[in-house]
Amino acid sequence: MSFVEEVAATHGGENICACIQCGICTGSCPTAGEMEYPPRKIIALIRAGMRGEVLSSSSMWHCLSCYMCTLRCPRDVRPAELAHALKSLASRYNYRIKGTRAPAIYHSFVSSMINNGRVHELGMILRYYLTTNPLVALKIFPVGLKLLLRRRMPLRPHKTSGRRSLARMVKKFREIRGSH
Amino acid sequence: MKRYAYYPGCSTESTAIGLGLSIKAVAGPLGIELEELEDWTCCGSVQYGSLDELEAILVATRNLALAEKKGLDLVTPCSSCFITLTSAGLQLRKNHLLMSQVNEALAVANLEYHGNVPVRHLTEVLASDVTTEVIASNVKYRLNGLKVAPYYGCQLVRPDYGFDDPDFPRSLDRLVESLGAEAIPFPLKSRCCGGTLVIPEEDMALGLIRKLLDNALENGAQCITTPCPLCQINLDAYQSRVNNKFKTHYNLPVLFITQLIGLALGIDAVSLGLNTNIVSPGRVLDDILGAGQEASHGA
């Protein structure tokens, strides 16, 4: 399967072949300036089969999911959903992403959610800084302290009993997909 | 009383506790009954969908299955939960294989989902079901003269799930106006605040937040209002970080729309969680209380 076919077979990437390279996605993107490959360019790279360059890139990790590109795309390519699909593929094949720590916050979020049933922000943030750079935490400590003092950063997670049924479902789903 | 199944979302118990509290405080007076889903779990948000796009649909659907048992519309106040739950429902209706796999997995928790839950954002419920006329008729203290920037953020209106214009929405403006306040023109009303990337990419996000604060102020805003938990924390808690970085002096209160509605309904500040806001909404409160006293003197 070619790379463009792989992307088109991934949920969120279905419409990639409809792209006419008009560039309205890049023009609408608030973070295009931060990206090595802004949306229009990354679509061109995918269609050129440059799998490694695309999946190891930090570009789609700068997507804020503001959906301005998806709203404006005249061909219904849904570039925001495409960015999710690319991150998902990069995660599945364990690409190491350089140039942004965004993947670490995503992993911290999901692990907090699975452990507690609901996201525990303080736990998520602590795990994020421990796995990236604990020194950076000092910089935003004043923000965290204000949130803590105003009851917006509970120390203990709210562990819902739903977390157990959630974990069972996820395990079963992985078995089902593994057997297909 | 109109009844709804209620999905609060994780942040209403923590970083956006002011949202959770103020919703509970205004629901009764506005004639809506929110039945919280028992044992709900995190919707997964964009984060889960960016690590595993199909498993993300499963974890969101657990909550849809809980709601389907109630047979009520599912209401959430969180913009990110709103699009995650809506999108999961839409995908399952299109993809029958995925629907059967998801149901096979739900079955281990004695749950099932048939695809029949309408997911609605609280803002839409307030604007369309409760209606601005009913809100206006319940107002005790009209917020006359208060200039409010209505900030929608992204995921309330995009991708387009059809309840408001995705570029220049009006529903929040109408809610603000129903309280007697002025919804100022705010061209960046549906532009991004930086979302969760404020943590790993703070410099980038602070630039976006600054543009929003600047745009609100240059149009005369005395405060900003938003329904979105993430937008609120970025504009409120990171305002001091913007001031540090850009040597600016922003001091613009950011209230949840339900806090603003609650004030106009005459509900006390603590019940609305206003003491959990970082930038003090004191100035807004003073204006309102002052006006309230004048009104009672007049009577």
Short mmCIF file of N, CA and C in Angstrom, two decimals, chain A residues 9-12 14 28 30-31 34 61-68 70-72 78 81 83-89 91-92 99-103 105-107 109-110 113-114 117-119 121 124-125 128-129 139-140 142-143 146-147 150-154 158 160-163 165-166 168-170 172-174 176-177 180, chain B residues 10-11 13-17 21 36-37 39-55 57-59 62 83 87 91 97-98 101-102 104-106 108-109 111 154-155 158-160 166-167 190-192 194-197 199-202 204 208 229 232-233 236-238 240-241 256 273 275-278:
data_model
loop_
_atom_site.label_atom_id
_atom_site.label_comp_id
_atom_site.label_asym_id
_atom_site.label_seq_id
_atom_site.Cartn_x
_atom_site.Cartn_y
_atom_site.Cartn_z
N ALA A 9 -6.76 5.47 4.20
CA ALA A 9 -7.44 4.37 4.89
C ALA A 9 -7.52 4.62 6.40
N THR A 10 -6.93 5.74 6.85
CA THR A 10 -6.93 6.06 8.27
C THR A 10 -8.06 7.04 8.56
N HIS A 11 -8.80 6.78 9.64
CA HIS A 11 -9.92 7.66 9.98
C HIS A 11 -9.44 9.10 10.12
N GLY A 12 -10.01 10.01 9.32
CA GLY A 12 -9.61 11.41 9.31
C GLY A 12 -8.87 11.79 8.05
N GLU A 14 -9.44 10.33 4.98
CA GLU A 14 -10.16 9.75 3.83
C GLU A 14 -10.14 10.61 2.57
N SER A 28 -5.30 29.80 6.48
CA SER A 28 -6.24 29.93 7.61
C SER A 28 -5.63 29.49 8.92
N PRO A 30 -3.60 29.27 12.27
CA PRO A 30 -2.93 30.21 13.18
C PRO A 30 -1.51 29.79 13.56
N THR A 31 -1.14 28.53 13.28
CA THR A 31 0.21 28.10 13.67
C THR A 31 1.06 27.67 12.47
N GLU A 34 4.72 28.21 12.54
CA GLU A 34 5.56 27.38 13.43
C GLU A 34 5.90 26.05 12.77
N TRP A 61 1.82 18.26 15.03
CA TRP A 61 1.69 18.41 16.48
C TRP A 61 1.48 19.86 16.88
N HIS A 62 1.66 20.78 15.93
CA HIS A 62 1.36 22.19 16.19
C HIS A 62 -0.09 22.54 15.87
N CYS A 63 -0.83 21.57 15.36
CA CYS A 63 -2.25 21.82 15.04
C CYS A 63 -3.01 22.03 16.34
N LEU A 64 -3.82 23.11 16.39
CA LEU A 64 -4.58 23.44 17.60
C LEU A 64 -5.99 22.88 17.56
N SER A 65 -6.32 22.20 16.47
CA SER A 65 -7.69 21.70 16.27
C SER A 65 -8.71 22.84 16.33
N CYS A 66 -8.38 23.94 15.67
CA CYS A 66 -9.33 25.06 15.63
C CYS A 66 -10.30 24.89 14.47
N TYR A 67 -9.98 23.98 13.56
CA TYR A 67 -10.87 23.59 12.45
C TYR A 67 -11.17 24.70 11.46
N MET A 68 -10.36 25.76 11.44
CA MET A 68 -10.58 26.81 10.46
C MET A 68 -10.31 26.26 9.05
N THR A 70 -10.59 23.13 8.08
CA THR A 70 -11.67 22.20 7.72
C THR A 70 -12.90 22.97 7.27
N LEU A 71 -13.17 24.09 7.94
CA LEU A 71 -14.32 24.91 7.58
C LEU A 71 -14.16 25.47 6.17
N ARG A 72 -12.95 25.93 5.85
CA ARG A 72 -12.76 26.68 4.60
C ARG A 72 -12.38 25.83 3.40
N ARG A 78 -10.69 18.20 4.94
CA ARG A 78 -10.68 18.18 6.41
C ARG A 78 -9.25 18.07 6.96
N GLU A 81 -8.68 17.10 10.72
CA GLU A 81 -8.87 15.68 10.97
C GLU A 81 -7.70 14.88 10.38
N ALA A 83 -4.64 15.99 10.25
CA ALA A 83 -3.54 16.14 11.23
C ALA A 83 -3.68 15.10 12.34
N HIS A 84 -4.92 14.89 12.80
CA HIS A 84 -5.14 13.88 13.85
C HIS A 84 -4.74 12.50 13.34
N ALA A 85 -5.12 12.20 12.10
CA ALA A 85 -4.79 10.90 11.51
C ALA A 85 -3.27 10.71 11.43
N LEU A 86 -2.57 11.78 11.05
CA LEU A 86 -1.10 11.68 10.92
C LEU A 86 -0.45 11.48 12.29
N LYS A 87 -0.96 12.18 13.31
CA LYS A 87 -0.41 12.00 14.66
C LYS A 87 -0.67 10.58 15.13
N SER A 88 -1.85 10.09 14.81
CA SER A 88 -2.23 8.75 15.20
C SER A 88 -1.31 7.71 14.54
N LEU A 89 -1.01 7.90 13.25
CA LEU A 89 -0.10 6.98 12.55
C LEU A 89 1.31 7.08 13.14
N SER A 91 2.11 7.90 16.11
CA SER A 91 2.11 7.26 17.43
C SER A 91 2.11 5.75 17.29
N ARG A 92 1.30 5.24 16.36
CA ARG A 92 1.20 3.78 16.18
C ARG A 92 2.56 3.19 15.81
N GLY A 99 11.51 18.64 18.17
CA GLY A 99 11.10 20.03 17.91
C GLY A 99 9.82 20.44 18.59
N THR A 100 9.15 19.55 19.30
CA THR A 100 8.00 19.95 20.13
C THR A 100 7.80 18.91 21.22
N ARG A 101 7.29 19.37 22.37
CA ARG A 101 6.99 18.45 23.46
C ARG A 101 5.50 18.09 23.48
N ALA A 102 4.79 18.50 22.42
CA ALA A 102 3.34 18.25 22.40
C ALA A 102 2.99 16.76 22.58
N PRO A 103 3.71 15.83 21.94
CA PRO A 103 3.31 14.42 22.12
C PRO A 103 3.31 14.00 23.59
N ILE A 105 2.48 15.76 26.22
CA ILE A 105 1.27 16.20 26.94
C ILE A 105 0.08 15.32 26.51
N TYR A 106 0.08 14.91 25.26
CA TYR A 106 -0.99 14.02 24.79
C TYR A 106 -0.94 12.69 25.55
N HIS A 107 0.27 12.15 25.68
CA HIS A 107 0.41 10.86 26.40
C HIS A 107 0.04 11.02 27.87
N PHE A 109 -2.06 13.12 29.14
CA PHE A 109 -3.52 13.29 29.19
C PHE A 109 -4.20 11.92 29.17
N VAL A 110 -3.85 11.12 28.19
CA VAL A 110 -4.52 9.82 28.02
C VAL A 110 -4.21 8.90 29.19
N MET A 113 -6.31 9.90 32.12
CA MET A 113 -7.71 9.53 31.88
C MET A 113 -7.94 8.04 32.11
N ILE A 114 -7.04 7.21 31.61
CA ILE A 114 -7.21 5.76 31.74
C ILE A 114 -7.04 5.34 33.21
N GLY A 117 -10.18 7.41 35.08
CA GLY A 117 -11.51 7.50 34.47
C GLY A 117 -11.79 8.92 33.99
N ARG A 118 -11.24 9.88 34.72
CA ARG A 118 -11.34 11.28 34.30
C ARG A 118 -9.94 11.88 34.39
N VAL A 119 -9.73 12.95 33.63
CA VAL A 119 -8.40 13.56 33.65
C VAL A 119 -8.19 14.31 34.97
N GLU A 121 -5.87 17.00 36.25
CA GLU A 121 -4.94 17.95 35.61
C GLU A 121 -3.59 18.03 36.31
N MET A 124 -1.58 15.06 35.46
CA MET A 124 -1.20 15.13 34.05
C MET A 124 -0.01 16.06 33.84
N ILE A 125 -0.09 17.25 34.48
CA ILE A 125 0.97 18.25 34.32
C ILE A 125 2.28 17.75 34.95
N TYR A 128 3.83 15.24 32.80
CA TYR A 128 4.38 15.89 31.61
C TYR A 128 5.75 16.50 31.90
N TYR A 129 5.85 17.27 33.01
CA TYR A 129 7.13 17.92 33.30
C TYR A 129 8.20 16.92 33.70
N LYS A 139 9.01 27.75 35.84
CA LYS A 139 8.56 28.95 35.13
C LYS A 139 7.05 29.17 35.29
N ILE A 140 6.29 28.08 35.22
CA ILE A 140 4.84 28.26 35.30
C ILE A 140 4.30 27.96 36.70
N PRO A 142 4.06 29.87 39.30
CA PRO A 142 3.11 30.87 39.82
C PRO A 142 1.69 30.69 39.28
N VAL A 143 1.58 30.29 38.01
CA VAL A 143 0.25 30.05 37.44
C VAL A 143 -0.41 28.88 38.16
N LYS A 146 -1.61 29.83 41.69
CA LYS A 146 -2.87 30.61 41.68
C LYS A 146 -4.06 29.68 41.49
N LEU A 147 -3.90 28.72 40.58
CA LEU A 147 -5.00 27.78 40.32
C LEU A 147 -5.28 26.93 41.56
N ARG A 150 -7.08 28.81 44.25
CA ARG A 150 -8.48 29.11 43.91
C ARG A 150 -9.27 27.83 43.64
N ARG A 151 -8.83 26.73 44.18
CA ARG A 151 -9.54 25.45 44.11
C ARG A 151 -9.69 24.92 42.68
N ARG A 152 -8.82 25.38 41.79
CA ARG A 152 -8.97 24.94 40.40
C ARG A 152 -7.98 23.84 40.04
N MET A 153 -7.23 23.37 41.01
CA MET A 153 -6.22 22.35 40.73
C MET A 153 -6.23 21.34 41.89
N PRO A 154 -7.29 20.50 41.98
CA PRO A 154 -7.39 19.58 43.12
C PRO A 154 -6.15 18.68 43.21
N HIS A 158 -10.06 12.53 41.02
CA HIS A 158 -11.41 12.02 41.23
C HIS A 158 -11.49 10.68 40.50
N THR A 160 -13.18 7.72 39.25
CA THR A 160 -14.54 7.24 39.08
C THR A 160 -14.53 5.72 38.90
N SER A 161 -15.59 5.08 39.40
CA SER A 161 -15.63 3.62 39.25
C SER A 161 -15.76 3.24 37.77
N GLY A 162 -16.18 4.20 36.95
CA GLY A 162 -16.25 3.94 35.51
C GLY A 162 -14.91 3.59 34.89
N ARG A 163 -13.81 3.91 35.60
CA ARG A 163 -12.49 3.64 35.01
C ARG A 163 -12.28 2.14 34.80
N SER A 165 -14.66 -0.20 34.06
CA SER A 165 -15.36 -0.67 32.86
C SER A 165 -14.70 -0.09 31.61
N LEU A 166 -14.16 1.13 31.73
CA LEU A 166 -13.45 1.73 30.60
C LEU A 166 -12.23 0.88 30.23
N ARG A 168 -11.71 -2.29 30.82
CA ARG A 168 -12.14 -3.58 30.24
C ARG A 168 -12.53 -3.41 28.77
N MET A 169 -13.27 -2.32 28.50
CA MET A 169 -13.70 -2.09 27.12
C MET A 169 -12.52 -1.88 26.18
N VAL A 170 -11.54 -1.09 26.66
CA VAL A 170 -10.37 -0.80 25.82
C VAL A 170 -9.61 -2.09 25.52
N LYS A 172 -10.79 -5.16 25.47
CA LYS A 172 -11.58 -5.96 24.53
C LYS A 172 -11.47 -5.42 23.11
N PHE A 173 -11.53 -4.10 22.98
CA PHE A 173 -11.47 -3.45 21.66
C PHE A 173 -10.14 -3.76 20.97
N ARG A 174 -9.06 -3.77 21.78
CA ARG A 174 -7.74 -4.09 21.20
C ARG A 174 -7.71 -5.53 20.70
N ILE A 176 -10.31 -7.25 19.62
CA ILE A 176 -11.15 -7.32 18.42
C ILE A 176 -10.38 -6.81 17.21
N ARG A 177 -9.71 -5.66 17.38
CA ARG A 177 -8.99 -5.08 16.25
C ARG A 177 -7.78 -5.93 15.88
N HIS A 180 -8.57 -8.70 13.46
CA HIS A 180 -9.04 -8.40 12.11
C HIS A 180 -7.90 -8.22 11.13
N CYS B 10 -14.44 16.72 32.43
CA CYS B 10 -13.49 16.69 33.55
C CYS B 10 -13.21 18.07 34.14
N SER B 11 -13.07 19.08 33.27
CA SER B 11 -12.58 20.36 33.77
C SER B 11 -13.59 21.07 34.67
N GLU B 13 -14.92 20.02 37.12
CA GLU B 13 -14.66 19.62 38.52
C GLU B 13 -13.34 20.20 39.02
N SER B 14 -12.58 20.84 38.12
CA SER B 14 -11.26 21.31 38.55
C SER B 14 -10.92 22.66 37.94
N THR B 15 -10.18 22.67 36.83
CA THR B 15 -9.70 23.95 36.30
C THR B 15 -10.84 24.90 35.93
N ALA B 16 -12.00 24.35 35.62
CA ALA B 16 -13.14 25.21 35.27
C ALA B 16 -14.27 25.03 36.28
N ILE B 17 -13.89 24.96 37.56
CA ILE B 17 -14.91 24.71 38.58
C ILE B 17 -15.95 25.84 38.63
N LEU B 21 -19.92 25.12 38.85
CA LEU B 21 -20.74 25.70 39.92
C LEU B 21 -21.84 26.61 39.36
N GLU B 36 -27.07 14.41 35.72
CA GLU B 36 -25.69 14.02 35.42
C GLU B 36 -25.59 12.51 35.18
N LEU B 37 -24.87 12.13 34.12
CA LEU B 37 -24.66 10.71 33.83
C LEU B 37 -23.88 10.09 34.99
N ASP B 39 -21.29 7.92 36.74
CA ASP B 39 -20.09 7.18 36.38
C ASP B 39 -19.49 7.53 35.02
N TRP B 40 -19.80 8.72 34.55
CA TRP B 40 -19.26 9.12 33.24
C TRP B 40 -17.74 9.13 33.29
N THR B 41 -17.12 8.94 32.13
CA THR B 41 -15.66 8.99 32.03
C THR B 41 -15.25 10.03 30.99
N CYS B 42 -14.00 10.41 31.02
CA CYS B 42 -13.46 11.42 30.10
C CYS B 42 -13.80 11.05 28.66
N CYS B 43 -14.13 12.07 27.84
CA CYS B 43 -14.50 11.83 26.44
C CYS B 43 -13.29 11.47 25.59
N GLY B 44 -12.09 11.76 26.09
CA GLY B 44 -10.88 11.46 25.31
C GLY B 44 -10.34 12.68 24.58
N SER B 45 -11.24 13.59 24.20
CA SER B 45 -10.85 14.84 23.55
C SER B 45 -9.97 14.60 22.32
N VAL B 46 -9.40 15.67 21.82
CA VAL B 46 -8.53 15.57 20.65
C VAL B 46 -7.29 14.72 20.97
N GLN B 47 -6.88 14.74 22.22
CA GLN B 47 -5.64 14.05 22.61
C GLN B 47 -5.73 12.56 22.32
N TYR B 48 -6.80 11.94 22.76
CA TYR B 48 -6.92 10.49 22.53
C TYR B 48 -6.98 10.21 21.03
N GLY B 49 -7.76 11.02 20.31
CA GLY B 49 -7.92 10.83 18.87
C GLY B 49 -6.64 11.03 18.09
N SER B 50 -5.66 11.68 18.72
CA SER B 50 -4.38 11.90 18.04
C SER B 50 -3.37 10.82 18.40
N LEU B 51 -3.73 9.93 19.29
CA LEU B 51 -2.84 8.80 19.60
C LEU B 51 -3.41 7.51 19.03
N ASP B 52 -4.73 7.39 19.06
CA ASP B 52 -5.38 6.24 18.46
C ASP B 52 -6.79 6.65 18.03
N GLU B 53 -6.93 6.86 16.73
CA GLU B 53 -8.15 7.52 16.22
C GLU B 53 -9.41 6.68 16.38
N LEU B 54 -9.28 5.35 16.41
CA LEU B 54 -10.48 4.50 16.53
C LEU B 54 -10.83 4.21 18.00
N GLU B 55 -9.79 3.94 18.79
CA GLU B 55 -10.03 3.70 20.21
C GLU B 55 -10.68 4.94 20.85
N ILE B 57 -12.89 6.80 19.56
CA ILE B 57 -14.33 6.75 19.33
C ILE B 57 -14.99 5.84 20.37
N LEU B 58 -14.31 4.74 20.68
CA LEU B 58 -14.84 3.83 21.70
C LEU B 58 -14.99 4.52 23.06
N VAL B 59 -13.94 5.21 23.51
CA VAL B 59 -14.01 5.80 24.86
C VAL B 59 -15.06 6.91 24.94
N ARG B 62 -18.68 5.30 25.24
CA ARG B 62 -19.14 4.82 26.56
C ARG B 62 -20.14 5.82 27.16
N ILE B 83 -17.56 18.47 20.61
CA ILE B 83 -17.22 17.97 19.28
C ILE B 83 -16.75 16.52 19.33
N SER B 87 -18.82 13.98 17.14
CA SER B 87 -18.10 13.34 16.04
C SER B 87 -18.11 11.82 16.19
N GLN B 91 -19.53 9.32 13.30
CA GLN B 91 -18.69 8.29 12.68
C GLN B 91 -19.34 6.92 12.79
N LEU B 97 -19.19 -1.38 10.48
CA LEU B 97 -18.21 -2.31 11.05
C LEU B 97 -17.70 -1.78 12.39
N LEU B 98 -17.36 -0.48 12.39
CA LEU B 98 -16.87 0.13 13.64
C LEU B 98 -17.95 0.09 14.71
N GLN B 101 -17.98 -3.34 16.20
CA GLN B 101 -16.79 -3.57 17.03
C GLN B 101 -16.89 -2.81 18.36
N VAL B 102 -17.37 -1.57 18.27
CA VAL B 102 -17.52 -0.76 19.48
C VAL B 102 -18.54 -1.42 20.41
N GLU B 104 -19.31 -4.56 20.56
CA GLU B 104 -18.73 -5.79 21.12
C GLU B 104 -17.89 -5.44 22.36
N ALA B 105 -17.15 -4.33 22.26
CA ALA B 105 -16.32 -3.90 23.40
C ALA B 105 -17.18 -3.33 24.53
N LEU B 106 -18.22 -2.56 24.18
CA LEU B 106 -19.11 -2.00 25.21
C LEU B 106 -19.78 -3.12 26.00
N VAL B 108 -18.72 -5.81 27.24
CA VAL B 108 -18.02 -6.31 28.44
C VAL B 108 -18.33 -5.45 29.67
N ALA B 109 -18.88 -4.25 29.44
CA ALA B 109 -19.30 -3.41 30.56
C ALA B 109 -20.83 -3.31 30.60
N LEU B 111 -22.91 -2.50 28.34
CA LEU B 111 -23.43 -1.30 27.70
C LEU B 111 -23.65 -1.58 26.22
N CYS B 154 -13.00 28.06 19.36
CA CYS B 154 -13.09 27.29 18.11
C CYS B 154 -14.17 26.23 18.11
N GLN B 155 -14.08 25.35 19.12
CA GLN B 155 -14.77 24.07 18.98
C GLN B 155 -16.26 24.15 19.33
N ARG B 158 -16.92 25.14 15.36
CA ARG B 158 -16.23 24.41 14.28
C ARG B 158 -15.74 23.05 14.77
N PRO B 159 -15.66 22.00 13.92
CA PRO B 159 -16.22 21.99 12.57
C PRO B 159 -17.72 22.23 12.68
N ASP B 160 -18.35 22.55 11.62
CA ASP B 160 -19.70 23.10 11.67
C ASP B 160 -20.75 22.04 11.99
N PRO B 166 -20.19 29.36 11.74
CA PRO B 166 -18.88 28.90 12.22
C PRO B 166 -17.78 29.97 12.18
N ASP B 167 -18.03 31.08 11.50
CA ASP B 167 -17.03 32.13 11.39
C ASP B 167 -17.42 33.35 12.24
N SER B 190 -14.12 34.07 17.25
CA SER B 190 -14.06 32.61 17.10
C SER B 190 -12.65 32.15 16.70
N ARG B 191 -11.64 32.96 17.07
CA ARG B 191 -10.26 32.57 16.77
C ARG B 191 -9.66 31.84 17.98
N CYS B 192 -8.60 31.11 17.72
CA CYS B 192 -8.08 30.15 18.70
C CYS B 192 -7.27 30.80 19.83
N GLY B 194 -5.14 28.95 21.64
CA GLY B 194 -3.92 28.16 21.84
C GLY B 194 -4.19 26.79 22.45
N GLY B 195 -5.37 26.62 22.99
CA GLY B 195 -5.78 25.30 23.50
C GLY B 195 -4.79 24.69 24.47
N THR B 196 -4.69 23.38 24.42
CA THR B 196 -3.78 22.65 25.33
C THR B 196 -2.32 22.92 25.02
N LEU B 197 -2.05 23.44 23.81
CA LEU B 197 -0.64 23.66 23.45
C LEU B 197 -0.02 24.79 24.27
N ILE B 199 0.67 24.51 27.15
CA ILE B 199 1.67 23.87 28.02
C ILE B 199 2.96 23.56 27.26
N PRO B 200 2.92 22.79 26.17
CA PRO B 200 4.20 22.50 25.50
C PRO B 200 4.71 23.63 24.59
N GLU B 201 3.83 24.51 24.12
CA GLU B 201 4.25 25.56 23.19
C GLU B 201 3.78 26.91 23.72
N GLU B 202 4.26 27.26 24.91
CA GLU B 202 3.69 28.42 25.59
C GLU B 202 3.88 29.72 24.81
N MET B 204 4.08 30.34 21.66
CA MET B 204 3.14 30.43 20.55
C MET B 204 1.74 30.78 21.07
N LEU B 208 -1.11 34.16 20.69
CA LEU B 208 -2.53 34.10 20.29
C LEU B 208 -3.42 34.74 21.36
N PRO B 229 -14.29 25.97 28.77
CA PRO B 229 -13.39 25.85 29.92
C PRO B 229 -11.92 26.11 29.58
N GLN B 232 -11.30 29.83 28.80
CA GLN B 232 -11.34 30.65 30.01
C GLN B 232 -10.01 30.57 30.74
N ILE B 233 -9.48 29.35 30.91
CA ILE B 233 -8.24 29.22 31.68
C ILE B 233 -7.08 29.88 30.93
N ASP B 236 -7.61 33.72 31.25
CA ASP B 236 -7.64 34.18 32.64
C ASP B 236 -6.31 33.87 33.35
N ALA B 237 -5.95 32.59 33.43
CA ALA B 237 -4.78 32.20 34.22
C ALA B 237 -3.47 32.58 33.53
N TYR B 238 -3.47 32.65 32.21
CA TYR B 238 -2.23 32.98 31.51
C TYR B 238 -2.11 34.47 31.17
N SER B 240 -1.38 36.86 33.17
CA SER B 240 -0.17 37.41 33.80
C SER B 240 1.08 36.97 33.03
N ARG B 241 1.02 35.79 32.43
CA ARG B 241 2.17 35.34 31.62
C ARG B 241 2.30 36.20 30.35
N PHE B 256 -17.26 33.02 32.80
CA PHE B 256 -18.07 32.06 32.06
C PHE B 256 -19.43 32.69 31.80
N GLY B 273 -19.08 30.66 41.80
CA GLY B 273 -17.65 30.34 41.71
C GLY B 273 -16.80 31.51 41.26
N ASN B 275 -15.19 33.52 42.97
CA ASN B 275 -13.94 33.61 43.74
C ASN B 275 -12.88 32.65 43.20
N THR B 276 -13.21 31.87 42.18
CA THR B 276 -12.20 30.99 41.58
C THR B 276 -11.58 31.61 40.32
N ASN B 277 -12.10 32.77 39.91
CA ASN B 277 -11.50 33.44 38.75
C ASN B 277 -10.16 34.05 39.16
N ILE B 278 -9.19 34.04 38.26
CA ILE B 278 -7.86 34.54 38.60
C ILE B 278 -7.82 36.07 38.50
#
